[in-house]
């Protein structure tokens, strides 16, 4: 979810113009809006365009299948939507930006903290990644697993639990994505990132705004970190 609100009007117009009955056309309109938002935020991102494979993935994943029935008519608007239990499916723009920052190659192993609806995991799988995603709210994790199975995303494994500790049995990971906000990057996740790997997470106050942060682990194990963009995510919960 991005703080800039200017995109909402554009998103609403695009949704209205795309024709309610044609998800593919709605997705194409959504992808155009996301690309426009990327251009508008180029100063933050350091680029005015995302990896085209990421936008193609956004154009393929049926976001409407990942949102509750009551939200389906808004599934292709460029904004977060409620998915129950006080949680949200992230704005497509932010899903695209975070995915781009991971710089995935087919076959990469990715850990996601915060399955939510399963949509972000599906996008990662569309890029050829093997995805291990963890959700702390049991009914959400179960619903996401069912949706991912219905949509044939066999490369995604969902587990219910506290993702702060990562998924040691499947580590090391080429990339890690945290889709809930915390005031620090969980050390177990840094440990489970392979040398040369990338981690992206909203870091900052859990209840105000955060900075979308990219952590890179060098081949020598050294860490470098960059804050890119102000964002607002739901907080990381659990025992930490
Ligand atoms: N990536 C999701 C959106 C995530 S919203 C999507 O594509 O829909 C953030 C999710 O993180 C919520 O579902 C929340 O329950 C979950 N979460 C918060 N703290 C967690 C933790 N410690 N471990 C695992 N999941 C957590």
mmCIF file of C-alpha atoms and ligand atoms in Angstrom:
data_model
loop_
_atom_site.group_PDB
_atom_site.id
_atom_site.type_symbol
_atom_site.label_atom_id
_atom_site.label_comp_id
_atom_site.label_asym_id
_atom_site.label_seq_id
_atom_site.Cartn_x
_atom_site.Cartn_y
_atom_site.Cartn_z
ATOM 1 C CA UNK A 1 0.000 0.000 0.000
ATOM 2 C CA UNK A 2 1.436 3.337 -1.025
ATOM 3 C CA UNK A 3 0.949 6.554 0.824
ATOM 4 C CA UNK A 4 0.487 8.677 -2.252
ATOM 5 C CA UNK A 5 -3.223 8.757 -2.869
ATOM 6 C CA UNK A 6 -3.273 10.386 -6.275
ATOM 7 C CA UNK A 7 -3.439 7.048 -7.991
ATOM 8 C CA UNK A 8 -6.791 6.135 -6.494
ATOM 9 C CA UNK A 9 -8.831 8.299 -8.805
ATOM 10 C CA UNK A 10 -6.952 6.993 -11.836
ATOM 11 C CA UNK A 11 -7.484 3.463 -10.624
ATOM 12 C CA UNK A 12 -11.198 4.019 -10.215
ATOM 13 C CA UNK A 13 -11.488 5.451 -13.722
ATOM 14 C CA UNK A 14 -9.527 2.576 -15.208
ATOM 15 C CA UNK A 15 -11.722 0.075 -13.426
ATOM 16 C CA UNK A 16 -14.873 1.756 -14.670
ATOM 17 C CA UNK A 17 -13.646 1.858 -18.248
ATOM 18 C CA UNK A 18 -12.444 -1.705 -18.482
ATOM 19 C CA UNK A 19 -15.797 -3.468 -18.528
ATOM 20 C CA UNK A 20 -16.858 -5.366 -15.440
ATOM 21 C CA UNK A 21 -17.170 -8.724 -17.145
ATOM 22 C CA UNK A 22 -13.713 -9.029 -18.655
ATOM 23 C CA UNK A 23 -11.014 -9.733 -16.063
ATOM 24 C CA UNK A 24 -8.239 -9.857 -18.672
ATOM 25 C CA UNK A 25 -9.070 -6.348 -19.886
ATOM 26 C CA UNK A 26 -9.354 -5.142 -16.307
ATOM 27 C CA UNK A 27 -5.962 -6.627 -15.532
ATOM 28 C CA UNK A 28 -4.435 -4.933 -18.579
ATOM 29 C CA UNK A 29 -5.853 -1.596 -17.407
ATOM 30 C CA UNK A 30 -4.510 -2.242 -13.905
ATOM 31 C CA UNK A 31 -1.041 -2.973 -15.307
ATOM 32 C CA UNK A 32 -1.084 0.329 -17.221
ATOM 33 C CA UNK A 33 -1.970 2.197 -14.023
ATOM 34 C CA UNK A 34 0.793 0.430 -12.106
ATOM 35 C CA UNK A 35 3.318 1.341 -14.824
ATOM 36 C CA UNK A 36 2.163 4.973 -14.634
ATOM 37 C CA UNK A 37 2.549 4.971 -10.851
ATOM 38 C CA UNK A 38 6.053 3.568 -11.228
ATOM 39 C CA UNK A 39 6.939 6.435 -13.573
ATOM 40 C CA UNK A 40 5.452 8.905 -11.081
ATOM 41 C CA UNK A 41 7.542 7.441 -8.243
ATOM 42 C CA UNK A 42 10.752 7.006 -10.253
ATOM 43 C CA UNK A 43 12.667 9.356 -7.945
ATOM 44 C CA UNK A 44 12.049 6.991 -5.054
ATOM 45 C CA UNK A 45 12.566 3.774 -6.950
ATOM 46 C CA UNK A 46 15.628 4.828 -8.925
ATOM 47 C CA UNK A 47 13.988 3.520 -12.094
ATOM 48 C CA UNK A 48 10.991 4.557 -14.173
ATOM 49 C CA UNK A 49 10.101 1.034 -15.260
ATOM 50 C CA UNK A 50 9.847 -2.377 -13.690
ATOM 51 C CA UNK A 51 11.072 -5.679 -15.060
ATOM 52 C CA UNK A 52 8.517 -6.430 -17.809
ATOM 53 C CA UNK A 53 8.227 -9.990 -16.502
ATOM 54 C CA UNK A 54 6.772 -8.565 -13.291
ATOM 55 C CA UNK A 55 4.129 -6.575 -15.160
ATOM 56 C CA UNK A 56 3.343 -9.641 -17.295
ATOM 57 C CA UNK A 57 2.807 -11.640 -14.100
ATOM 58 C CA UNK A 58 0.417 -8.962 -12.827
ATOM 59 C CA UNK A 59 -1.417 -9.256 -16.125
ATOM 60 C CA UNK A 60 -1.888 -13.000 -15.659
ATOM 61 C CA UNK A 61 -2.778 -13.637 -12.008
ATOM 62 C CA UNK A 62 -6.566 -13.546 -11.430
ATOM 63 C CA UNK A 63 -6.565 -11.121 -8.457
ATOM 64 C CA UNK A 64 -10.354 -11.469 -8.244
ATOM 65 C CA UNK A 65 -9.892 -15.094 -7.161
ATOM 66 C CA UNK A 66 -7.786 -13.969 -4.172
ATOM 67 C CA UNK A 67 -10.224 -11.422 -2.706
ATOM 68 C CA UNK A 68 -13.458 -12.138 -0.803
ATOM 69 C CA UNK A 69 -16.642 -12.205 -2.951
ATOM 70 C CA UNK A 70 -17.792 -8.839 -1.568
ATOM 71 C CA UNK A 71 -14.618 -7.165 -2.929
ATOM 72 C CA UNK A 72 -14.499 -8.854 -6.341
ATOM 73 C CA UNK A 73 -15.900 -5.942 -8.301
ATOM 74 C CA UNK A 74 -12.935 -3.876 -7.063
ATOM 75 C CA UNK A 75 -10.306 -6.568 -7.546
ATOM 76 C CA UNK A 76 -8.529 -4.721 -10.380
ATOM 77 C CA UNK A 77 -8.380 -1.318 -8.773
ATOM 78 C CA UNK A 78 -4.877 -0.281 -7.797
ATOM 79 C CA UNK A 79 -5.455 -0.317 -4.076
ATOM 80 C CA UNK A 80 -5.375 -2.636 -1.073
ATOM 81 C CA UNK A 81 -8.598 -4.454 -0.163
ATOM 82 C CA UNK A 82 -9.792 -6.066 3.059
ATOM 83 C CA UNK A 83 -9.452 -9.858 3.162
ATOM 84 C CA UNK A 84 -10.877 -10.462 6.639
ATOM 85 C CA UNK A 85 -9.342 -10.834 10.117
ATOM 86 C CA UNK A 86 -8.227 -7.181 9.948
ATOM 87 C CA UNK A 87 -5.765 -7.931 7.110
ATOM 88 C CA UNK A 88 -5.439 -6.641 3.559
ATOM 89 C CA UNK A 89 -4.283 -7.755 0.135
ATOM 90 C CA UNK A 90 -1.606 -5.202 -0.837
ATOM 91 C CA UNK A 91 -1.995 -2.614 -3.571
ATOM 92 C CA UNK A 92 -0.943 -4.065 -6.965
ATOM 93 C CA UNK A 93 1.617 -1.251 -7.364
ATOM 94 C CA UNK A 94 3.393 -2.279 -4.162
ATOM 95 C CA UNK A 95 3.213 -5.985 -5.031
ATOM 96 C CA UNK A 96 4.859 -5.133 -8.359
ATOM 97 C CA UNK A 97 7.563 -2.940 -6.802
ATOM 98 C CA UNK A 98 8.464 -5.485 -4.120
ATOM 99 C CA UNK A 99 8.578 -8.305 -6.656
ATOM 100 C CA UNK A 100 10.785 -6.226 -8.966
ATOM 101 C CA UNK A 101 13.205 -5.486 -6.116
ATOM 102 C CA UNK A 102 13.716 -9.215 -5.515
ATOM 103 C CA UNK A 103 15.209 -9.544 -9.051
ATOM 104 C CA UNK A 104 14.094 -13.175 -9.306
ATOM 105 C CA UNK A 105 15.342 -15.767 -11.734
ATOM 106 C CA UNK A 106 13.330 -18.883 -12.591
ATOM 107 C CA UNK A 107 14.007 -21.614 -10.048
ATOM 108 C CA UNK A 108 14.817 -19.197 -7.220
ATOM 109 C CA UNK A 109 13.607 -20.223 -3.783
ATOM 110 C CA UNK A 110 11.655 -17.471 -2.057
ATOM 111 C CA UNK A 111 10.375 -17.151 1.498
ATOM 112 C CA UNK A 112 7.367 -14.915 2.100
ATOM 113 C CA UNK A 113 6.369 -13.798 5.591
ATOM 114 C CA UNK A 114 2.649 -12.959 5.483
ATOM 115 C CA UNK A 115 0.677 -15.084 2.991
ATOM 116 C CA UNK A 116 -2.538 -13.106 3.481
ATOM 117 C CA UNK A 117 -4.652 -13.813 0.407
ATOM 118 C CA UNK A 118 -1.899 -15.724 -1.426
ATOM 119 C CA UNK A 119 -1.832 -13.173 -4.273
ATOM 120 C CA UNK A 120 1.780 -12.066 -3.778
ATOM 121 C CA UNK A 121 2.852 -15.715 -3.610
ATOM 122 C CA UNK A 122 1.065 -16.372 -6.917
ATOM 123 C CA UNK A 123 2.914 -13.462 -8.555
ATOM 124 C CA UNK A 124 6.235 -14.889 -7.336
ATOM 125 C CA UNK A 125 5.274 -18.314 -8.704
ATOM 126 C CA UNK A 126 4.397 -16.754 -12.093
ATOM 127 C CA UNK A 127 8.039 -15.621 -12.263
ATOM 128 C CA UNK A 128 9.158 -19.227 -11.925
ATOM 129 C CA UNK A 129 10.056 -19.115 -8.235
ATOM 130 C CA UNK A 130 9.568 -21.915 -5.751
ATOM 131 C CA UNK A 131 7.671 -20.168 -2.956
ATOM 132 C CA UNK A 132 7.523 -20.957 0.763
ATOM 133 C CA UNK A 133 5.008 -18.684 2.432
ATOM 134 C CA UNK A 134 3.936 -18.466 6.063
ATOM 135 C CA UNK A 135 0.783 -16.985 7.572
ATOM 136 C CA UNK A 136 0.113 -16.572 11.285
ATOM 137 C CA UNK A 137 -3.714 -16.419 11.064
ATOM 138 C CA UNK A 138 -4.807 -20.000 10.529
ATOM 139 C CA UNK A 139 -8.052 -19.466 8.587
ATOM 140 C CA UNK A 140 -6.299 -17.010 6.249
ATOM 141 C CA UNK A 141 -3.464 -19.447 5.617
ATOM 142 C CA UNK A 142 -5.933 -22.238 4.928
ATOM 143 C CA UNK A 143 -7.996 -20.131 2.560
ATOM 144 C CA UNK A 144 -4.892 -18.947 0.704
ATOM 145 C CA UNK A 145 -3.659 -22.520 0.359
ATOM 146 C CA UNK A 146 -7.048 -23.547 -1.071
ATOM 147 C CA UNK A 147 -7.098 -20.629 -3.532
ATOM 148 C CA UNK A 148 -3.537 -21.337 -4.689
ATOM 149 C CA UNK A 149 -4.426 -24.976 -5.226
ATOM 150 C CA UNK A 150 -7.618 -24.104 -7.162
ATOM 151 C CA UNK A 151 -5.558 -21.776 -9.352
ATOM 152 C CA UNK A 152 -2.910 -24.468 -9.940
ATOM 153 C CA UNK A 153 -0.001 -22.761 -8.221
ATOM 154 C CA UNK A 154 1.758 -26.011 -7.339
ATOM 155 C CA UNK A 155 5.085 -24.211 -6.764
ATOM 156 C CA UNK A 156 3.744 -22.501 -3.627
ATOM 157 C CA UNK A 157 3.904 -24.170 -0.205
ATOM 158 C CA UNK A 158 1.835 -22.537 2.538
ATOM 159 C CA UNK A 159 2.404 -23.073 6.235
ATOM 160 C CA UNK A 160 0.536 -21.647 9.229
ATOM 161 C CA UNK A 161 2.884 -20.247 11.872
ATOM 162 C CA UNK A 162 5.000 -17.315 12.987
ATOM 163 C CA UNK A 163 7.158 -16.323 10.048
ATOM 164 C CA UNK A 164 9.573 -14.335 12.227
ATOM 165 C CA UNK A 165 11.630 -17.503 12.502
ATOM 166 C CA UNK A 166 11.520 -18.119 8.761
ATOM 167 C CA UNK A 167 11.347 -21.659 7.422
ATOM 168 C CA UNK A 168 14.694 -23.167 8.456
ATOM 169 C CA UNK A 169 13.995 -26.546 6.854
ATOM 170 C CA UNK A 170 13.798 -24.910 3.388
ATOM 171 C CA UNK A 171 16.594 -22.366 3.804
ATOM 172 C CA UNK A 172 18.741 -20.895 2.360
ATOM 173 C CA UNK A 173 16.550 -18.650 0.220
ATOM 174 C CA UNK A 174 17.555 -16.669 -2.849
ATOM 175 C CA UNK A 175 15.063 -13.990 -1.860
ATOM 176 C CA UNK A 176 12.824 -13.101 1.086
ATOM 177 C CA UNK A 177 9.766 -10.853 1.096
ATOM 178 C CA UNK A 178 8.108 -9.626 4.276
ATOM 179 C CA UNK A 179 4.621 -8.236 3.699
ATOM 180 C CA UNK A 180 3.932 -6.992 7.238
ATOM 181 C CA UNK A 181 5.602 -4.070 8.998
ATOM 182 C CA UNK A 182 8.168 -4.344 11.786
ATOM 183 C CA UNK A 183 10.684 -2.067 13.430
ATOM 184 C CA UNK A 184 13.573 -4.361 12.474
ATOM 185 C CA UNK A 185 14.376 -7.099 9.997
ATOM 186 C CA UNK A 186 14.012 -10.438 11.804
ATOM 187 C CA UNK A 187 17.550 -11.804 12.297
ATOM 188 C CA UNK A 188 16.503 -15.391 11.470
ATOM 189 C CA UNK A 189 15.441 -14.172 8.016
ATOM 190 C CA UNK A 190 18.778 -12.465 7.397
ATOM 191 C CA UNK A 191 20.440 -15.698 8.428
ATOM 192 C CA UNK A 192 18.292 -17.730 6.016
ATOM 193 C CA UNK A 193 19.155 -15.474 3.056
ATOM 194 C CA UNK A 194 21.892 -16.898 0.868
ATOM 195 C CA UNK A 195 24.996 -14.827 0.061
ATOM 196 C CA UNK A 196 24.047 -12.731 -2.982
ATOM 197 C CA UNK A 197 20.379 -12.806 -1.945
ATOM 198 C CA UNK A 198 17.862 -9.988 -1.497
ATOM 199 C CA UNK A 199 15.264 -9.244 1.161
ATOM 200 C CA UNK A 200 12.531 -6.630 0.953
ATOM 201 C CA UNK A 201 10.446 -5.456 3.929
ATOM 202 C CA UNK A 202 8.535 -2.427 5.231
ATOM 203 C CA UNK A 203 10.663 -1.287 8.187
ATOM 204 C CA UNK A 204 9.584 1.301 10.732
ATOM 205 C CA UNK A 205 6.831 2.039 13.205
ATOM 206 C CA UNK A 206 4.323 -0.784 13.139
ATOM 207 C CA UNK A 207 1.360 1.558 13.385
ATOM 208 C CA UNK A 208 2.346 4.634 11.340
ATOM 209 C CA UNK A 209 4.330 4.560 8.140
ATOM 210 C CA UNK A 210 7.367 2.565 7.210
ATOM 211 C CA UNK A 211 10.140 2.662 4.650
ATOM 212 C CA UNK A 212 10.160 -0.072 2.076
ATOM 213 C CA UNK A 213 13.667 -1.394 2.642
ATOM 214 C CA UNK A 214 15.889 -3.535 0.429
ATOM 215 C CA UNK A 215 18.574 -5.578 2.182
ATOM 216 C CA UNK A 216 21.265 -7.180 0.039
ATOM 217 C CA UNK A 217 23.608 -9.850 1.345
ATOM 218 C CA UNK A 218 26.952 -9.755 -0.426
ATOM 219 C CA UNK A 219 28.773 -12.879 -1.572
ATOM 220 C CA UNK A 220 31.027 -12.369 1.475
ATOM 221 C CA UNK A 221 27.974 -12.304 3.766
ATOM 222 C CA UNK A 222 28.161 -8.529 4.339
ATOM 223 C CA UNK A 223 24.843 -6.653 4.467
ATOM 224 C CA UNK A 224 23.804 -3.424 2.815
ATOM 225 C CA UNK A 225 20.431 -1.804 3.244
ATOM 226 C CA UNK A 226 18.527 0.921 1.375
ATOM 227 C CA UNK A 227 15.261 2.642 2.311
ATOM 228 C CA UNK A 228 13.335 3.353 -0.892
ATOM 229 C CA UNK A 229 9.746 4.406 -0.462
ATOM 230 C CA UNK A 230 7.322 5.428 2.303
ATOM 231 C CA UNK A 231 4.647 2.748 2.692
ATOM 232 C CA UNK A 232 1.957 1.644 5.081
ATOM 233 C CA UNK A 233 1.527 -2.040 5.911
ATOM 234 C CA UNK A 234 -0.362 -3.999 8.549
ATOM 235 C CA UNK A 235 1.884 -4.839 11.507
ATOM 236 C CA UNK A 236 3.894 -7.961 12.043
ATOM 237 C CA UNK A 237 2.299 -9.901 14.882
ATOM 238 C CA UNK A 238 3.405 -12.936 16.838
ATOM 239 C CA UNK A 239 5.754 -13.552 19.707
ATOM 240 C CA UNK A 240 8.429 -10.989 18.867
HETATM 241 N N1 LIG B 1 1.091 -10.847 0.980
HETATM 242 C C1 LIG B 1 -0.322 -10.775 1.281
HETATM 243 C C2 LIG B 1 -0.725 -9.539 2.049
HETATM 244 C C3 LIG B 1 -0.233 -9.642 3.412
HETATM 245 S S1 LIG B 1 -1.028 -8.717 4.670
HETATM 246 C C4 LIG B 1 -1.172 -10.888 0.042
HETATM 247 O O1 LIG B 1 -0.640 -10.987 -1.066
HETATM 248 O O2 LIG B 1 -2.391 -10.907 0.189
HETATM 249 C C5 LIG B 1 0.123 -9.247 5.941
HETATM 250 C C6 LIG B 1 -0.121 -10.650 6.426
HETATM 251 O O3 LIG B 1 0.943 -10.952 7.312
HETATM 252 C C7 LIG B 1 -1.409 -10.797 7.222
HETATM 253 O O4 LIG B 1 -2.178 -11.812 6.677
HETATM 254 C C8 LIG B 1 -0.917 -11.140 8.614
HETATM 255 O O5 LIG B 1 -1.755 -12.026 9.322
HETATM 256 C C9 LIG B 1 0.427 -11.784 8.329
HETATM 257 N N2 LIG B 1 1.366 -11.780 9.445
HETATM 258 C C10 LIG B 1 1.582 -10.817 10.367
HETATM 259 N N3 LIG B 1 2.544 -11.189 11.227
HETATM 260 C C11 LIG B 1 2.949 -12.431 10.851
HETATM 261 C C12 LIG B 1 3.924 -13.351 11.349
HETATM 262 N N4 LIG B 1 4.660 -13.075 12.420
HETATM 263 N N5 LIG B 1 4.095 -14.520 10.687
HETATM 264 C C13 LIG B 1 3.350 -14.818 9.591
HETATM 265 N N6 LIG B 1 2.399 -13.997 9.086
HETATM 266 C C14 LIG B 1 2.205 -12.809 9.698
#
